[in-house]
Short mmCIF file of C-alpha atoms in Angstrom, two decimals:
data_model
loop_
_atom_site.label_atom_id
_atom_site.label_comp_id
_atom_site.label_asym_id
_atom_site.label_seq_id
_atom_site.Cartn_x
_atom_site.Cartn_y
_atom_site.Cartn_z
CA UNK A 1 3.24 1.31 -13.93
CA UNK A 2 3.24 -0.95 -11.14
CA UNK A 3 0.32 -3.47 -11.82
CA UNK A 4 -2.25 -1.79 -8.65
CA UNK A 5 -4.69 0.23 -9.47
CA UNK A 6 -6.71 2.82 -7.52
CA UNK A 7 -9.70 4.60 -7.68
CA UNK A 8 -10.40 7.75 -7.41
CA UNK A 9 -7.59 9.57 -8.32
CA UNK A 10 -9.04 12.87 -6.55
CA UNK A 11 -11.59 13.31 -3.51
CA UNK A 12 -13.04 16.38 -2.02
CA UNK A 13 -15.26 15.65 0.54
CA UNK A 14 -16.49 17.54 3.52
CA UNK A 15 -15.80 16.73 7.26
CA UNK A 16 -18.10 14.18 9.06
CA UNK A 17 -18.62 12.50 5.61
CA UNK A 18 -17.78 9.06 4.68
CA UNK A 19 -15.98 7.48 1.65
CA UNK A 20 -14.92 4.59 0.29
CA UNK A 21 -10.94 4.52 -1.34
CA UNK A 22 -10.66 1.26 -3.86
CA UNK A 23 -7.51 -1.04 -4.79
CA UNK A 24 -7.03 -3.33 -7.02
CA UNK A 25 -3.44 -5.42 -6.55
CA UNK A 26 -1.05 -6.86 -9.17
CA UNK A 27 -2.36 -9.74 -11.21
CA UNK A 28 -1.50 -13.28 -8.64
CA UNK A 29 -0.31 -10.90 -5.75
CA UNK A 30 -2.61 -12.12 -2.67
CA UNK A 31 -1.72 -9.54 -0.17
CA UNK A 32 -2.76 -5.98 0.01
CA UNK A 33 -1.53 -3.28 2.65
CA UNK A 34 -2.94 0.61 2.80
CA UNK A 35 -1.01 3.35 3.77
CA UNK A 36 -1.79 7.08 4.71
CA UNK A 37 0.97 9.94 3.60
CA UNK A 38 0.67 13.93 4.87
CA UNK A 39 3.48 16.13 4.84
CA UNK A 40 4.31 16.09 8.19
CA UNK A 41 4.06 12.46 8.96
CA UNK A 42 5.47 10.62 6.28
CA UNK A 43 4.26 7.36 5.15
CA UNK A 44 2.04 5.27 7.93
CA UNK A 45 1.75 2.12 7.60
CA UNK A 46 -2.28 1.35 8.63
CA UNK A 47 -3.33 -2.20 7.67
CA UNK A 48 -2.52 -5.22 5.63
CA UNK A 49 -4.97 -7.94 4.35
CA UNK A 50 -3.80 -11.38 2.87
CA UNK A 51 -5.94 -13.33 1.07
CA UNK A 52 -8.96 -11.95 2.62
CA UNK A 53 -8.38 -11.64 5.96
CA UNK A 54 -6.14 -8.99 7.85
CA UNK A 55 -2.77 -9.87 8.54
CA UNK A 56 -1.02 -6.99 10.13
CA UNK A 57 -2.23 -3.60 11.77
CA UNK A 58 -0.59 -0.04 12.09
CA UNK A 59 -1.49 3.34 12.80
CA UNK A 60 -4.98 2.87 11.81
CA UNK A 61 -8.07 4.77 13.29
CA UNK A 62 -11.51 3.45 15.01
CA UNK A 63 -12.81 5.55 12.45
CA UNK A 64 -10.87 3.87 9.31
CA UNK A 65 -11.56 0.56 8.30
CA UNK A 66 -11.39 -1.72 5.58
CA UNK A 67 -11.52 -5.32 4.05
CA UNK A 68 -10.39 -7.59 1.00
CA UNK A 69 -12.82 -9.21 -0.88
CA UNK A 70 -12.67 -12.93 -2.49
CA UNK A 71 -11.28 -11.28 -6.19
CA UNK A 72 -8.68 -10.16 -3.43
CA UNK A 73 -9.38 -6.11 -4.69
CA UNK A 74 -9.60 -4.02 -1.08
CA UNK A 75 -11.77 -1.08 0.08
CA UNK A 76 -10.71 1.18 2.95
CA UNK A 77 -13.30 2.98 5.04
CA UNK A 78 -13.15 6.51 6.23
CA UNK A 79 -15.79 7.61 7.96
CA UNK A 80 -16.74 10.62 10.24
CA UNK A 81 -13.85 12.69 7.89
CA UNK A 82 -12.07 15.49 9.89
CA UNK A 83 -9.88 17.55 8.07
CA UNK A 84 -6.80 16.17 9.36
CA UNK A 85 -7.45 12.87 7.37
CA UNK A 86 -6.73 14.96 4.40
CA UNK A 87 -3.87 12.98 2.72
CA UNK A 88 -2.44 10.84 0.23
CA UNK A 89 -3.94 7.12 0.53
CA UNK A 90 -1.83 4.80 -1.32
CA UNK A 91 -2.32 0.80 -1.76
CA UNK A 92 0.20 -1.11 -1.99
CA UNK A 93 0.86 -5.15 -3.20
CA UNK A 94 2.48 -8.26 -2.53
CA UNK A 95 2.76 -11.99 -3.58
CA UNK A 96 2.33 -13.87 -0.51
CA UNK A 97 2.46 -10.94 2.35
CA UNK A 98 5.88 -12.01 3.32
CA UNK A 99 7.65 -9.08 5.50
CA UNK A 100 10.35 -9.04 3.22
CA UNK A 101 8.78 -9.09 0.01
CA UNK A 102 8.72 -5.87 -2.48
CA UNK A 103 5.55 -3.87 -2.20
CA UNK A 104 4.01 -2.79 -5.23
CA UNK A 105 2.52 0.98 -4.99
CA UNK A 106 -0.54 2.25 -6.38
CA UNK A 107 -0.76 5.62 -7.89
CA UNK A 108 -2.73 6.92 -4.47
CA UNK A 109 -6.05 8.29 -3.83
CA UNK A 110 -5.41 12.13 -2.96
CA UNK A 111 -8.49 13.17 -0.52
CA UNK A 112 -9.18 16.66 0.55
CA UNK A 113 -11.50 17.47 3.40
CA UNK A 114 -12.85 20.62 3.49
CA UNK B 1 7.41 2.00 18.70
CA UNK B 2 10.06 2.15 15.74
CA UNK B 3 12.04 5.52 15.26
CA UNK B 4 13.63 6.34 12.02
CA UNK B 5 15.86 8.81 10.97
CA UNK B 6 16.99 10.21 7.81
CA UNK B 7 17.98 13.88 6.41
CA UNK B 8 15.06 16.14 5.58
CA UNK B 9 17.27 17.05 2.49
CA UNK B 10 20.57 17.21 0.68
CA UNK B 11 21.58 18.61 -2.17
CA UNK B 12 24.07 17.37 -4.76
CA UNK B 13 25.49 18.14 -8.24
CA UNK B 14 24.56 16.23 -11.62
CA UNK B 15 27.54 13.26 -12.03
CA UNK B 16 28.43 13.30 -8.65
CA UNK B 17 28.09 10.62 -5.55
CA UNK B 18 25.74 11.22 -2.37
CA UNK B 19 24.82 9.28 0.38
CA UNK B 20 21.79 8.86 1.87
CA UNK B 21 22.15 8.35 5.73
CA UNK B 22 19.17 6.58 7.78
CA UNK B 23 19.14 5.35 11.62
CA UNK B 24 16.78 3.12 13.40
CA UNK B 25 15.82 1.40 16.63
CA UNK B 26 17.22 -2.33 16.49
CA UNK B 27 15.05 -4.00 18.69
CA UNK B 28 12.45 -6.19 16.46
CA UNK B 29 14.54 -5.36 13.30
CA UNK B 30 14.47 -7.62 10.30
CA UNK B 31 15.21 -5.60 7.77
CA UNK B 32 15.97 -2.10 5.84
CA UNK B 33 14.17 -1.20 2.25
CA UNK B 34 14.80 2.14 0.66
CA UNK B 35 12.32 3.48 -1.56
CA UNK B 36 12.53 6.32 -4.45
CA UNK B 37 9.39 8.47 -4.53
CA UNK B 38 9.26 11.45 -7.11
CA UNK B 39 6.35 14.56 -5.56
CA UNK B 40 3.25 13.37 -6.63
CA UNK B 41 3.99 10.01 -7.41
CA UNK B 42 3.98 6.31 -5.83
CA UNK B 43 7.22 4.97 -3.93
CA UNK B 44 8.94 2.62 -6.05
CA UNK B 45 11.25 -0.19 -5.01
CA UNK B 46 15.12 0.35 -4.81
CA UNK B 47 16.53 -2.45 -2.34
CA UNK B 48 16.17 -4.28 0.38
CA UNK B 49 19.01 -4.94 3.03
CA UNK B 50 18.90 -8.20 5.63
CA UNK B 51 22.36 -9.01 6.41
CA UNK B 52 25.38 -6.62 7.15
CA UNK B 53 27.17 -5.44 4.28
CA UNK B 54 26.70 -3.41 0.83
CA UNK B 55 24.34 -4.61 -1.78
CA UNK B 56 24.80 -2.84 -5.00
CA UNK B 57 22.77 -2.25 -8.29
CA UNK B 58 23.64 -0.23 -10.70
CA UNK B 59 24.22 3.13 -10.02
CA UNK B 60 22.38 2.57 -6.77
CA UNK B 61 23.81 0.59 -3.77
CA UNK B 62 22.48 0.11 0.05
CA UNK B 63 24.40 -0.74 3.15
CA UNK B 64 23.49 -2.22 6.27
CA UNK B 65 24.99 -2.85 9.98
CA UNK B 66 22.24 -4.63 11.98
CA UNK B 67 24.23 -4.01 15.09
CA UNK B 68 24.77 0.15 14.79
CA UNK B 69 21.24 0.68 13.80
CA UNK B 70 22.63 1.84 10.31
CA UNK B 71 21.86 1.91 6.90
CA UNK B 72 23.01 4.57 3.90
CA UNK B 73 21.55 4.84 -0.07
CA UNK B 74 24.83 5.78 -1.75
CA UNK B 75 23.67 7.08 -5.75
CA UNK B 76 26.58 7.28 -8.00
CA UNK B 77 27.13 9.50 -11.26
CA UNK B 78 23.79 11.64 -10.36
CA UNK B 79 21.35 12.50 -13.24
CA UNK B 80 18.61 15.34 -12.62
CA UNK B 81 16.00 12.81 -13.05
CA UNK B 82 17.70 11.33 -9.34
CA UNK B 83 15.90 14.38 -7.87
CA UNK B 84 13.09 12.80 -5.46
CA UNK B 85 12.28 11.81 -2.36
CA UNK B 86 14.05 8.53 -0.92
CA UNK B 87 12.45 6.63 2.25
CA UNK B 88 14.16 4.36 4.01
CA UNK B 89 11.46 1.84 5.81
CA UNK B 90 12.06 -0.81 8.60
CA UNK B 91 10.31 -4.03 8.94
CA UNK B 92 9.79 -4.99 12.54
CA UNK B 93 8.50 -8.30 13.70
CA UNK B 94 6.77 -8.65 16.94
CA UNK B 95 5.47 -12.04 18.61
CA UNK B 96 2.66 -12.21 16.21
CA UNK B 97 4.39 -11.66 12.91
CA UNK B 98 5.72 -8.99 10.64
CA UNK B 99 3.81 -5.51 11.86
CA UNK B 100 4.38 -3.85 8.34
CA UNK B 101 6.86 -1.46 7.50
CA UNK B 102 7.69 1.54 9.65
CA UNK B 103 8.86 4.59 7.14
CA UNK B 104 11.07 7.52 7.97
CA UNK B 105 9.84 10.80 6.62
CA UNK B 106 12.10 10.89 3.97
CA UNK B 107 15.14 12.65 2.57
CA UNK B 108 14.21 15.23 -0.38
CA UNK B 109 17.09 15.12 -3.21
CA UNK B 110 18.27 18.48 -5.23
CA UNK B 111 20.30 17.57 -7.82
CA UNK B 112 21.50 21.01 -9.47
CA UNK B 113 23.24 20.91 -12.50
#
């Protein structure tokens, strides 16, 4: 168990819907990054937060978005779902958002769009 | 953008060594971390390479040549519970900062008995 938690575990939705994907990091870590994995792309890095405001951006779309909050939890955003954002959606923490610091990975939000 | 490159899979027998090849564009590099991630499950920390040479832990150790674009996972004495999927992520740094890791797809482990 890694310390971050993530809810839901499971999401079927329907394309053109929107939902909401929650993470909670490790107890004192202040940074929080979000990453997308589907079996033919790997892991994608899409956006990190740190201490409330974002710190680094990847591979993220217009459609995605997301923030961290002052008790430093983080939502991400999907909106106008297509089903090729069906994927694994996993959160990941750090202490301070240094590059070269572990991340700490959630246990993923799996979300199918039908 | 970065490029990484690892095996899509390798197979190995239970007790024996195997080593985990991964390439990757140099330019912005400043750093190497492999990750072990069992189907299903979260990526979990192995190790993290920034200087040339071999770092090892346990069983497990990394190497890195910042110059060749080069790093390998070498597992020793393999148990079936070794079986997963191992990334091997780069950290690039552009003018603004870190960008985040850039992961390679992955190289899925069979260990057979």
């Amino acid at each position: 168990d890694s310390g971050v938690t993530q809810t839901p575990k499971h999401l079927i939705t329907a394309t053109g819907q929107r939902v909401t994907l929650r993470c909670s990091p490790r107890s004192g870590d202040l940074s929080v990054y979000w990453y997308q994995q589907s079996l033919d792309q790997g892991l994608q890095f899409l956006i990190q937060y740190y201490n409330g405001e974002e710190r680094a951006k990847g591979n993220i779309l217009e459609r995605f978005s997301a923030q961290q909050f002052p008790d430093l939890h983080s939502e991400l955003n999907l909106s106008s779902l297509e089903l090729g954002d069906s994927a694994l959606y996993f959160c990941a923490s750090s202490a301070t958002g240094g590059g070269q610091e572990t991340q700490y990975f959630g246990p993923g939000t799996r979300l199918l769009v039908l | 953008g970065q490029n990484i490159d690892q095996p899509t899979e390798m197979t190995a027998t239970e007790g024996a060594i195997v080593q985990i090849n991964c390439t990757y564009q140099t330019s912005g590099f400043n750093g190497l971390f492999w990750y072990q991630q069992h189907a299903g499950e979260a990526p979990t920390f192995l190790s993290y390479n920034v200087l040339d040479g071999l770092e090892e832990k346990g069983r497990f150790s990394s190497f890195l040549s910042r110059s060749k674009g080069y790093s390998y996972l070498l597992l020793k004495e393999l148990q079936m519970k070794d079986s997963a999927s191992y990334l091997c992520a780069a950290l690039m740094y552009s003018g603004g900062g870190a960008d985040g890791l850039t992961f390679g797809k992955g190289t899925h482990l069979i260990i057979q008995p």
